[in-house]
mmCIF file of C-alpha atoms in Angstrom:
data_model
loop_
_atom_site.group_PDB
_atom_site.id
_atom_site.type_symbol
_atom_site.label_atom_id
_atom_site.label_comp_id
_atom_site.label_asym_id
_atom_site.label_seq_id
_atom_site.Cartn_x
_atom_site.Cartn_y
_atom_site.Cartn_z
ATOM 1 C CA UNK A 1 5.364 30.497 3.858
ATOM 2 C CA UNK A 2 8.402 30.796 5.953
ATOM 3 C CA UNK A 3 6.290 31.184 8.933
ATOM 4 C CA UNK A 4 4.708 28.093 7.905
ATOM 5 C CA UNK A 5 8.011 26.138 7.389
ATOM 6 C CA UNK A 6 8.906 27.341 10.775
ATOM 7 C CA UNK A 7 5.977 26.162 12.481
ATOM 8 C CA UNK A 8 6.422 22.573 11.238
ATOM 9 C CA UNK A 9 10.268 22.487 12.201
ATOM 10 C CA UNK A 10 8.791 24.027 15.698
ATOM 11 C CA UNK A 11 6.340 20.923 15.814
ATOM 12 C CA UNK A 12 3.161 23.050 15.953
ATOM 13 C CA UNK A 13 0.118 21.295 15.135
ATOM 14 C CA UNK A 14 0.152 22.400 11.579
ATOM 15 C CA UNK A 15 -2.332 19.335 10.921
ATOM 16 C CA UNK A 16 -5.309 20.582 11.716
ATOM 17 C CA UNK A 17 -7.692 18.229 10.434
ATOM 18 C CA UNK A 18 -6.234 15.856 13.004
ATOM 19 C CA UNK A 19 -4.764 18.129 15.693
ATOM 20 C CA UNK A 20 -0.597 16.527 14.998
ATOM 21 C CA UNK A 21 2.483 17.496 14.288
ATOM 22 C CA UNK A 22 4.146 16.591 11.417
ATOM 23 C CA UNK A 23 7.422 15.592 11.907
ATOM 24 C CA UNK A 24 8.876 13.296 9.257
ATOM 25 C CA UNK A 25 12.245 15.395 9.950
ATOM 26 C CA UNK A 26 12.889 13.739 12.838
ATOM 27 C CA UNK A 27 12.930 10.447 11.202
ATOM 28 C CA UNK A 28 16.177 11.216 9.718
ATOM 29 C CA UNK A 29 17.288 13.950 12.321
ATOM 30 C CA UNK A 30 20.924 13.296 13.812
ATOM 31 C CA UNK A 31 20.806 12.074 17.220
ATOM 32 C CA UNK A 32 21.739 15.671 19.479
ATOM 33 C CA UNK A 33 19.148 17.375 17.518
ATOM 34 C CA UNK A 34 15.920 18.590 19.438
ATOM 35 C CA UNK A 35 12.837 18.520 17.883
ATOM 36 C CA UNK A 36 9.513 18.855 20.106
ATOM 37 C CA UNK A 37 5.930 17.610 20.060
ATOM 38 C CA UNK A 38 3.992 18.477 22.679
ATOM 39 C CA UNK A 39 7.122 19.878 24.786
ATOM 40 C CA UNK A 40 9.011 16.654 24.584
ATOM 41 C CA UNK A 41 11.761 15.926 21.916
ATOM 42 C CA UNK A 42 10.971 13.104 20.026
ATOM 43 C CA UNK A 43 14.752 12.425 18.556
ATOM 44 C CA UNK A 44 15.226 10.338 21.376
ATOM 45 C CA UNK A 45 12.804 7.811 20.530
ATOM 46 C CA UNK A 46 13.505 8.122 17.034
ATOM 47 C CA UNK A 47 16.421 6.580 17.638
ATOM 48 C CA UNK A 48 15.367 3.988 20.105
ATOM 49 C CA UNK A 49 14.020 2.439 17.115
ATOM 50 C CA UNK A 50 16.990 3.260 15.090
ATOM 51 C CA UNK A 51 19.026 1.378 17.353
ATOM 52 C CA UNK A 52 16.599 -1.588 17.433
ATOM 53 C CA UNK A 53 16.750 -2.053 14.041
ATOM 54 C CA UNK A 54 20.290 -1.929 13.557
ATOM 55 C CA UNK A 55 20.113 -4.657 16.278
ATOM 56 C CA UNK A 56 17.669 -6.745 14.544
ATOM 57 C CA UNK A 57 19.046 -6.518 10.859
ATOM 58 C CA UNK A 58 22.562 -7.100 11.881
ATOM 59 C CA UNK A 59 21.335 -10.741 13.801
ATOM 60 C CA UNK A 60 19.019 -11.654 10.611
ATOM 61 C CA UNK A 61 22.072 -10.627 8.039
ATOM 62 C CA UNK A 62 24.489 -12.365 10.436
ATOM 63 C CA UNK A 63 22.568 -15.454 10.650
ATOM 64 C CA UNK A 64 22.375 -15.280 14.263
ATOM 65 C CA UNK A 65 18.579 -15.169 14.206
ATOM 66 C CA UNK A 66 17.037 -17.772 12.206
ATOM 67 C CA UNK A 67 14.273 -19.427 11.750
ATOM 68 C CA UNK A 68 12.054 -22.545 12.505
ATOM 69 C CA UNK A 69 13.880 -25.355 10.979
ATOM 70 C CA UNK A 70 17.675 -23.588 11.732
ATOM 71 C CA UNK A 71 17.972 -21.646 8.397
ATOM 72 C CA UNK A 72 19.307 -18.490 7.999
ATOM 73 C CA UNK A 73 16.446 -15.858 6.886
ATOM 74 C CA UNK A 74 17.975 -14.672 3.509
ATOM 75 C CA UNK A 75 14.238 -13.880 2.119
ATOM 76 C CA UNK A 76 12.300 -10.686 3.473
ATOM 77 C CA UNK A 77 8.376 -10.184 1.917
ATOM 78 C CA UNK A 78 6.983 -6.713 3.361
ATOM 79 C CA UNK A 79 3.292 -6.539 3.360
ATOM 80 C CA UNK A 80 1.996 -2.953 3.155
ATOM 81 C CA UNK A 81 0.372 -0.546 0.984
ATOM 82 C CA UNK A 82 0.280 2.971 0.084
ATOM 83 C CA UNK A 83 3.180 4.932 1.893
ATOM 84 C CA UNK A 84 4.390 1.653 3.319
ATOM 85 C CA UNK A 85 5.027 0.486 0.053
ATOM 86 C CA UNK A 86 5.765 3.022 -2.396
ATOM 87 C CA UNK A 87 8.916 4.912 -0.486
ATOM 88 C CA UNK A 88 10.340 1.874 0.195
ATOM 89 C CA UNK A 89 9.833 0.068 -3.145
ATOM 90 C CA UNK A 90 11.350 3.495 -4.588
ATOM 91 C CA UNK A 91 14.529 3.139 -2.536
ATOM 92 C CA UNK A 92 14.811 -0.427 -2.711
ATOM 93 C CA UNK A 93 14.989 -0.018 -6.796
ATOM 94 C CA UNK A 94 17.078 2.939 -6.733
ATOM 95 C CA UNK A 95 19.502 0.742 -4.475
ATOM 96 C CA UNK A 96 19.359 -2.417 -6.361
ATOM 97 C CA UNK A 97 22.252 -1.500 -8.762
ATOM 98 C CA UNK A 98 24.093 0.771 -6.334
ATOM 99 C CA UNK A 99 27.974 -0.807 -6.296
ATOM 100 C CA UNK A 100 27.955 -0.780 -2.753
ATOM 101 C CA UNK A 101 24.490 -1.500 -1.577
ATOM 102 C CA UNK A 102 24.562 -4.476 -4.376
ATOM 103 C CA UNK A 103 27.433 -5.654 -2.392
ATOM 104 C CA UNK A 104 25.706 -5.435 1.114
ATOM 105 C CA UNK A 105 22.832 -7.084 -0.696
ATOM 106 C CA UNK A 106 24.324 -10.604 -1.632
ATOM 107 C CA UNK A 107 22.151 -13.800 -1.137
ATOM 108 C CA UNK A 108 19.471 -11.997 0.050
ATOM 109 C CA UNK A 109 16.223 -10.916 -1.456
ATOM 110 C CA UNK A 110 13.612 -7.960 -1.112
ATOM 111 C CA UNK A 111 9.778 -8.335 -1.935
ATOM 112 C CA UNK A 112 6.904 -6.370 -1.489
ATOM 113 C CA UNK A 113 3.107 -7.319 -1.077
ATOM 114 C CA UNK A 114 0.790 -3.854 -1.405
ATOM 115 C CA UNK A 115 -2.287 -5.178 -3.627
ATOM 116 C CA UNK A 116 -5.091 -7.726 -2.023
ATOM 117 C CA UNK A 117 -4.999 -9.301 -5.194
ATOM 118 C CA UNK A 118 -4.453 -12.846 -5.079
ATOM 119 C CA UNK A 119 -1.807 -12.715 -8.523
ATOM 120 C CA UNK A 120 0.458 -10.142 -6.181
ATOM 121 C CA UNK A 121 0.794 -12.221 -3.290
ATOM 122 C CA UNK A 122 1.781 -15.428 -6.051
ATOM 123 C CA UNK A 123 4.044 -13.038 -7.343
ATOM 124 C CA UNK A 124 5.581 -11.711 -4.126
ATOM 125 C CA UNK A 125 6.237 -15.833 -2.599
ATOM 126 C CA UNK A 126 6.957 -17.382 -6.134
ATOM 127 C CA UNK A 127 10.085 -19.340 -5.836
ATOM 128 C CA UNK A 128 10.793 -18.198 -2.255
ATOM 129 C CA UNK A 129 11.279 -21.151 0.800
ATOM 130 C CA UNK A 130 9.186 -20.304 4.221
ATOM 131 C CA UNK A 131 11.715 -22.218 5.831
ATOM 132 C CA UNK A 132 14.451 -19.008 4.563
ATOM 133 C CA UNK A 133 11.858 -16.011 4.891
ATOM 134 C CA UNK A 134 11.157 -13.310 7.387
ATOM 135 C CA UNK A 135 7.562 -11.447 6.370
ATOM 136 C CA UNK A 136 7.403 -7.664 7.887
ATOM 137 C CA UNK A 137 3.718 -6.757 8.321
ATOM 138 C CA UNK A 138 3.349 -3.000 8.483
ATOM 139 C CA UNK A 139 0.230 -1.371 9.584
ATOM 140 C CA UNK A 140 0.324 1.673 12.149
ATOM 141 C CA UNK A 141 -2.848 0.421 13.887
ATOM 142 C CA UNK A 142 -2.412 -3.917 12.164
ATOM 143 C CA UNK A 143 -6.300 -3.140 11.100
ATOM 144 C CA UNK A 144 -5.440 -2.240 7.256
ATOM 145 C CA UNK A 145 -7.880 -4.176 5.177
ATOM 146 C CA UNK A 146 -5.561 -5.236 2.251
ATOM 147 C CA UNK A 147 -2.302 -5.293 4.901
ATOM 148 C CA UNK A 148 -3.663 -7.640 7.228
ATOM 149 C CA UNK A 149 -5.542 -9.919 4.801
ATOM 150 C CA UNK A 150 -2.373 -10.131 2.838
ATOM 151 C CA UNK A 151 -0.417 -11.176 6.014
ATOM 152 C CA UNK A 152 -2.914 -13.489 7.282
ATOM 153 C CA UNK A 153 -2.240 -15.097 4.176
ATOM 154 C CA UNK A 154 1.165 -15.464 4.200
ATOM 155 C CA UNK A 155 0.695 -16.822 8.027
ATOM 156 C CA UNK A 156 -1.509 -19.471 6.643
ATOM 157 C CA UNK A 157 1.825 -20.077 4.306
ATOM 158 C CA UNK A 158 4.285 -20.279 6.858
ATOM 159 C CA UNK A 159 2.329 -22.116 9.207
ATOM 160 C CA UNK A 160 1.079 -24.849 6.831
ATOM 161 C CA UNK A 161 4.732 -25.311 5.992
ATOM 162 C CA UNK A 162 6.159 -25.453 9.414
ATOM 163 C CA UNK A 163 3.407 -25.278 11.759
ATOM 164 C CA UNK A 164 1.877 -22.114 13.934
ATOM 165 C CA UNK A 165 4.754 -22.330 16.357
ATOM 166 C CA UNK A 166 6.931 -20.924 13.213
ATOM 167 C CA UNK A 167 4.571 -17.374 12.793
ATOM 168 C CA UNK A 168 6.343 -15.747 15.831
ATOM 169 C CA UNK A 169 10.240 -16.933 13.673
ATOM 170 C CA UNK A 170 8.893 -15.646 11.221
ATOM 171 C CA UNK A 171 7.058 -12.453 11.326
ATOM 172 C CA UNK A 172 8.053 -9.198 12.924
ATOM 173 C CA UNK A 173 5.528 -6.162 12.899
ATOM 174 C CA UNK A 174 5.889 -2.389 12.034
ATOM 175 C CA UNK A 175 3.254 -1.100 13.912
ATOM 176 C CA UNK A 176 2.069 1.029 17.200
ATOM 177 C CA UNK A 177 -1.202 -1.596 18.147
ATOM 178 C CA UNK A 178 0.933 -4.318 20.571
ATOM 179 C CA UNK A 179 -2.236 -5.605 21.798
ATOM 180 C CA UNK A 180 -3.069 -6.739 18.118
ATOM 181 C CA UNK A 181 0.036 -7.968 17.059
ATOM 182 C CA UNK A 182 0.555 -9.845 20.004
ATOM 183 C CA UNK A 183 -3.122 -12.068 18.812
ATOM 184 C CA UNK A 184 -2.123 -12.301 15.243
ATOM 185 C CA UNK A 185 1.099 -14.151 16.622
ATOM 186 C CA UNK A 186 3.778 -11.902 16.435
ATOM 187 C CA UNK A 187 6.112 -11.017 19.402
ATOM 188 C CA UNK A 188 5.216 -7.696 20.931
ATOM 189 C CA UNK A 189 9.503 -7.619 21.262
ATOM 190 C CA UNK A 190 9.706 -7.580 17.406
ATOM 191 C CA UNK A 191 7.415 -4.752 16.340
ATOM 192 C CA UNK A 192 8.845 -1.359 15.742
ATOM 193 C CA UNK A 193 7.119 1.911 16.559
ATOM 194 C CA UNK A 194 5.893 4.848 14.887
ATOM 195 C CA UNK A 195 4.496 7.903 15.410
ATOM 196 C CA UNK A 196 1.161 9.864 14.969
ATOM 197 C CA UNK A 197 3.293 12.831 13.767
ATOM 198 C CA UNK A 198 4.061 10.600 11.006
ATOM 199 C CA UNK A 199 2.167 10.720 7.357
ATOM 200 C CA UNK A 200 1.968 7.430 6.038
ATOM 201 C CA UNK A 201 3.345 9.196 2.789
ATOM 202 C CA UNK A 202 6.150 10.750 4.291
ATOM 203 C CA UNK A 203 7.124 7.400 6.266
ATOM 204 C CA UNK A 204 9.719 5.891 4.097
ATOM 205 C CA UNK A 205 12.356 7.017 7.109
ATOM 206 C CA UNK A 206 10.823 5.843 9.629
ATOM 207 C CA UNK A 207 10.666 1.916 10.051
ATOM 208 C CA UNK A 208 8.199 1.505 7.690
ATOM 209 C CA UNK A 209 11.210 1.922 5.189
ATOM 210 C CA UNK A 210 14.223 1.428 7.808
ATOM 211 C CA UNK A 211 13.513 -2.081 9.115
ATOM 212 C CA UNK A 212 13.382 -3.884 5.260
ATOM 213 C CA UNK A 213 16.102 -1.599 3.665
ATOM 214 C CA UNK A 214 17.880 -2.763 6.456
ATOM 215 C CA UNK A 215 17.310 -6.091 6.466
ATOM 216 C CA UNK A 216 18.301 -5.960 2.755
ATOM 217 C CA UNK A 217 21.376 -3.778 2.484
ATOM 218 C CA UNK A 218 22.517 -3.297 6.180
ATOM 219 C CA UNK A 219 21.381 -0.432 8.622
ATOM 220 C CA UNK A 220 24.677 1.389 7.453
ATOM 221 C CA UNK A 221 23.899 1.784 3.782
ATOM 222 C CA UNK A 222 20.486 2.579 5.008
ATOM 223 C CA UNK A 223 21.642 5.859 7.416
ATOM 224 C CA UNK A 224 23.615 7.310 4.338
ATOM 225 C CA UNK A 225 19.975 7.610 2.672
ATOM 226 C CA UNK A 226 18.424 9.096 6.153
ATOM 227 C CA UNK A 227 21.853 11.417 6.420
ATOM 228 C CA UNK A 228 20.950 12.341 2.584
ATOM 229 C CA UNK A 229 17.366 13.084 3.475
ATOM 230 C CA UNK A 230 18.238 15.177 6.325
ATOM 231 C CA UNK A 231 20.630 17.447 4.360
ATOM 232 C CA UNK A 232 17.321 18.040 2.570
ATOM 233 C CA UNK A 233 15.413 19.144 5.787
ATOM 234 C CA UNK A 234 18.391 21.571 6.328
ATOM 235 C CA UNK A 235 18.427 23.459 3.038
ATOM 236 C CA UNK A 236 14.987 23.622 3.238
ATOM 237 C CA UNK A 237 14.875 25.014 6.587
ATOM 238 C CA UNK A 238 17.748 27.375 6.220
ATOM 239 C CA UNK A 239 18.016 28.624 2.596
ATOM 240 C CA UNK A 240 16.845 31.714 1.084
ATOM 241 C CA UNK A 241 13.667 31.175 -1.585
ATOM 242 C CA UNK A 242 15.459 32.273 -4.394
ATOM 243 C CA UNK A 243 18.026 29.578 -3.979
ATOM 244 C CA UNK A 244 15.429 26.794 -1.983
ATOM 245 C CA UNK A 245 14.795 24.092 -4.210
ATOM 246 C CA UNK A 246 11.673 22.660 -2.862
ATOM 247 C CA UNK A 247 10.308 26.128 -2.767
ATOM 248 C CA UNK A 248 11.352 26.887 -5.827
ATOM 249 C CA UNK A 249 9.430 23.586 -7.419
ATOM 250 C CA UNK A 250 6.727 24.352 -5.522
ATOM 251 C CA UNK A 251 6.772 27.819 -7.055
ATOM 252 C CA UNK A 252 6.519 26.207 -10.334
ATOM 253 C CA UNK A 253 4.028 23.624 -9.487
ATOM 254 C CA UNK A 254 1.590 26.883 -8.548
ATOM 255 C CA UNK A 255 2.399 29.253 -11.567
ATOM 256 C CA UNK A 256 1.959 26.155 -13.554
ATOM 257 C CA UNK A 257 -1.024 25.027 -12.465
ATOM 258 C CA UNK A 258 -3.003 27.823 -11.036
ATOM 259 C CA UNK A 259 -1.635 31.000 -13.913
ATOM 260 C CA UNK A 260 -0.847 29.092 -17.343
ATOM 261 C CA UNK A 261 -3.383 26.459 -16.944
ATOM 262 C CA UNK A 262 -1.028 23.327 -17.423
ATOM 263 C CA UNK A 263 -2.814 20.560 -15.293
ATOM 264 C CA UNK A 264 -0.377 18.027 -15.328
ATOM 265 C CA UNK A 265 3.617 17.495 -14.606
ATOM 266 C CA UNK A 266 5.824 14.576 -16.210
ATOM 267 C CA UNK A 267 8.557 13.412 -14.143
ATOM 268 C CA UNK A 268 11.280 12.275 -16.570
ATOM 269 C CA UNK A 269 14.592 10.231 -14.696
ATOM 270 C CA UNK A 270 17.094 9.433 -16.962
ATOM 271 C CA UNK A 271 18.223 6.768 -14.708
ATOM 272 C CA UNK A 272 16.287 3.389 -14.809
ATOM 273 C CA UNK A 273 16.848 3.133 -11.167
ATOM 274 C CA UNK A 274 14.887 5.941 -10.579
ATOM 275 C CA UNK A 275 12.070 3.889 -12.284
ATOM 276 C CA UNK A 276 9.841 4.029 -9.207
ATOM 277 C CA UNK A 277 10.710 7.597 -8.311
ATOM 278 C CA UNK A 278 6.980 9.222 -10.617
ATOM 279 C CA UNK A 279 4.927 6.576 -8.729
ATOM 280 C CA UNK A 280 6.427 7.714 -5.151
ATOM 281 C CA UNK A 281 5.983 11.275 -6.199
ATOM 282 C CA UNK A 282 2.536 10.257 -7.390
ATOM 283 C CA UNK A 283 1.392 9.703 -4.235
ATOM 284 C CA UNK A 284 3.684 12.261 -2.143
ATOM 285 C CA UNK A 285 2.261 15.077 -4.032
ATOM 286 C CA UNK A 286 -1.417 14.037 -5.629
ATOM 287 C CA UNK A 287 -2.590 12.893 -2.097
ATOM 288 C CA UNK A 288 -1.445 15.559 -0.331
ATOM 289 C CA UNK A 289 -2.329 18.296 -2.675
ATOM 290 C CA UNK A 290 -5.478 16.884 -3.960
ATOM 291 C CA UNK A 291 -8.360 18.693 -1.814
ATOM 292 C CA UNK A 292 -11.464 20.165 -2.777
ATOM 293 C CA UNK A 293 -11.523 22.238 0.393
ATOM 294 C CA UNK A 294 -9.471 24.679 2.188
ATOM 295 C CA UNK A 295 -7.404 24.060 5.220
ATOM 296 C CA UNK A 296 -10.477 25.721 7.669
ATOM 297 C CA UNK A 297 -12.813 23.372 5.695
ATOM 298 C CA UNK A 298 -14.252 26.122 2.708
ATOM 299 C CA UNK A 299 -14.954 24.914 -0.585
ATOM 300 C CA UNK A 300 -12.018 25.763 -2.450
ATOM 301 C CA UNK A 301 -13.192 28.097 -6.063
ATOM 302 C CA UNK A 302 -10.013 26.667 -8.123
ATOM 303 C CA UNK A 303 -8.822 22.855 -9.009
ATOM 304 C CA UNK A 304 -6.045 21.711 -6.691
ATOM 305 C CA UNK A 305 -2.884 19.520 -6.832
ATOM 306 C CA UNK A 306 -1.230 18.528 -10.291
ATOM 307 C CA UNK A 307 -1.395 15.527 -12.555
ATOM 308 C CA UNK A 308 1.640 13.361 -12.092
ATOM 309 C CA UNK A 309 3.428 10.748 -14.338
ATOM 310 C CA UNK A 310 6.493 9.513 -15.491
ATOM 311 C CA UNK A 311 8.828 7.022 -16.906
ATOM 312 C CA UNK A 312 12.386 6.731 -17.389
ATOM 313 C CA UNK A 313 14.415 7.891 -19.963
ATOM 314 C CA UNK A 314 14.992 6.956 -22.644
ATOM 315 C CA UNK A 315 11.529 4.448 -22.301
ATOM 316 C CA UNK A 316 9.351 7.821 -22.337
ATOM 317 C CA UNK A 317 10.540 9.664 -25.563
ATOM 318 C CA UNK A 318 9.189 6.123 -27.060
ATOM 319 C CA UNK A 319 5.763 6.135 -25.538
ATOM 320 C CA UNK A 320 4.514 9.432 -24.697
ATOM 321 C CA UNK A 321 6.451 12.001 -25.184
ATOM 322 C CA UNK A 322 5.193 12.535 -28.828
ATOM 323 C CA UNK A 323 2.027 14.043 -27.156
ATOM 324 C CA UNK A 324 4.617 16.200 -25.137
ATOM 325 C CA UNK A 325 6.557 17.354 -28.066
ATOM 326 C CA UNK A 326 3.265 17.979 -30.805
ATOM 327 C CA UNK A 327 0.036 17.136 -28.962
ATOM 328 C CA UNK A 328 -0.010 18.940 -25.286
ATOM 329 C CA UNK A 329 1.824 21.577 -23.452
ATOM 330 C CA UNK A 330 2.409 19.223 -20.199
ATOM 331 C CA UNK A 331 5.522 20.919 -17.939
ATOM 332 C CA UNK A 332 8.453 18.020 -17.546
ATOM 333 C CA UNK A 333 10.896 17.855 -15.061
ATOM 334 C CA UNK A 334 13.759 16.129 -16.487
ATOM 335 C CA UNK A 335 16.176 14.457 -14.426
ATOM 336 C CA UNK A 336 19.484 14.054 -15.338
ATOM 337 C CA UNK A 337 22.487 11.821 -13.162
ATOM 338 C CA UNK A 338 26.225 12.755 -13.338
ATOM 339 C CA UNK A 339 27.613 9.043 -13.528
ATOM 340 C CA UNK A 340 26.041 5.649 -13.835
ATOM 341 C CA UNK A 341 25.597 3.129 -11.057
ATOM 342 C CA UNK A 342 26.692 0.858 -13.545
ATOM 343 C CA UNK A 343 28.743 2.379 -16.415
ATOM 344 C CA UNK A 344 29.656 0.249 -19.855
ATOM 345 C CA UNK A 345 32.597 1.466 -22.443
ATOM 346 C CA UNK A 346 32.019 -0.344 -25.222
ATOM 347 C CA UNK A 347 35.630 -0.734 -27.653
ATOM 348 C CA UNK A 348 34.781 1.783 -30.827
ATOM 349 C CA UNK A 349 32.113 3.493 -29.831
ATOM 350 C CA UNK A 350 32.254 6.842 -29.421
ATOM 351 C CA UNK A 351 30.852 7.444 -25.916
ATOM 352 C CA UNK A 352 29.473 5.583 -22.970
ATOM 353 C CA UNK A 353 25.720 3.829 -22.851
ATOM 354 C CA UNK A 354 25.563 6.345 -19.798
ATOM 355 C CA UNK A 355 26.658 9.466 -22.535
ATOM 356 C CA UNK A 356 24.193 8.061 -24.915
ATOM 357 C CA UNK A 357 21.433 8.313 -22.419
#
């Protein structure tokens, strides 16, 4: 395992199936780190795009950029799905009531558009102005199915509202395909760049996640979360198993699954702003884990991957946790948070709504 660990820190192909690195680390890497792919260090570029969106935010938040008609851009809608939508939903929630970030985040609203259902996209532009909103399309190669119908659609709704000219105001692109952004109408200058060493999954620190966290709270609230993520990536990288924490859960996940025979995990935050943190991990850990084959391609003689749900506390121990306490043995990793967001004292009661939770 350790060899392993080192390998991907090393950026050796440890993708096989496609012959990449993987190298989410040096999304969130500081910027005199080295970390290679193919003999080149790629922190560099990482923050290229860093720096562009800190740019690009800080002239949308300022007001300096703005759109069509003169208006400020106050409104941001990103279209994506999968890994560029459920990190960044995730984060975006678990910001929302943040004192600070709450702050950052006045007059301004975050939306996101994942499903090609026509009720999501209603939901996602209900109530919002084109005149006042900036759409961010992201799709690595702008040939997603649901992404790109869902921003054709809302291109057909800015430009029936203010005419084609407006699309290029306002819609900016997180994607690698120039060539195809450039025909849909977007300015090759305003689409940021990933990588191929990047798992859609994993993506949440790159500008899939960067560019409308940024937009929404300010690029500086938004590097405390990457700074926060790397500290991660060190104790991971550095710390002995019996004290490494993602080892450690992985450890369970495997004597869990694999020895007792316990299928599935509940992920319990006691923190409503963690309410998006099961479906993140949902898709972190079921569609990475979830193969019927080995990594050289051999049927594999045992089930794979775990089951994962969740819900908030105290939500849960209304719904399903009766079937947790009397019905199944399902593992639960209950998460627990020091101090509120947003704490209440209510006069003669005998602890805090936080206390009680």
């Amino acid at each position: 395992l350790k060899q392993k660990i080192d390998r991907m820190y090393n950026g050796e192909k440890i993708n096989c199936t496609e012959n990449r690195s993987v190298l989410h680390i040096a999304l969130r890497a500081a910027r005199d780190k080295v970390i290679e792919s193919d003999g080149k260090n790629v922190v560099p570029d990482v923050w290229h795009v860093l720096d562009k969106i800190k740019e690009f935010s800080e002239r949308i938040r300022s007001g300096s950029w703005v759109g069509a008609t003169g208006k400020a851009l106050t409104d941001v809608v990103a279209v994506g799905i999968g890994g560029s939508f459920l990190g960044p939903l995730f984060v975006h929630t678990a910001l929302q009531t943040d004192p600070e970030a709450a702050e950052c985040a006045k007059g301004r609203q975050l939306r996101f558009l994942a499903n090609v259902d026509p009720i999501d996209v209603a939901r996602s532009i209900t109530g919002l102005n084109p005149e006042t909103t900036l759409v961010v399309v992201v799709s690595k190669t702008f040939t997603t199915a649901e992404t790109m119908l869902n921003a054709r659609t809302l291109r057909e709704w800015i430009s029936g509202a203010l005419g084609p000219q407006a699309v290029a105001k306002h819609m900016v692109a997180v994607s690698t395909n120039l060539t195809l952004v450039e025909k849909f109408g977007i300015d090759p200058a305003n689409a940021f760049a990933f990588w191929d060493w990047v798992g859609g999954r994993y993506s949440v620190c790159s500008a899939v996640g960067v560019l409308p966290l940024s937009l929404q709270y300010g690029f500086s609230v938004v590097h405390k979360f990457l700074n926060g993520a790397a500290s991660i990536d060190d104790h991971f990288h550095s710390t002995p198993f019996e004290k490494n924490i993602p080892v450690l859960l992985g450890l369970l996940s495997v004597w869990n699954v694999s020895f007792l025979g316990y299928p599935a995990r509940a992920i319990l935050p006691y923190s409503q702003a963690l309410e998006k943190f099961a479906p993140h991990i949902q898709q972190v850990s079921m569609e990475s884990n979830g193969k019927g084959v080995s990594i050289d391609g051999f049927p594999l003689p045992f089930e794979t991957g775990e089951i994962d749900f969740g819900e908030p506390g105290t939500n849960g121990q209304h719904s399903f946790y009766q079937l947790i306490h009397q019905g199944r043995v399902i593992p639960c990793d209950f998460i627990g948070v020091m101090r509120s967001q947003q704490p209440i004292y209510l006069k003669g009661e005998v602890v805090s709504n936080h206390d009680e939770l």
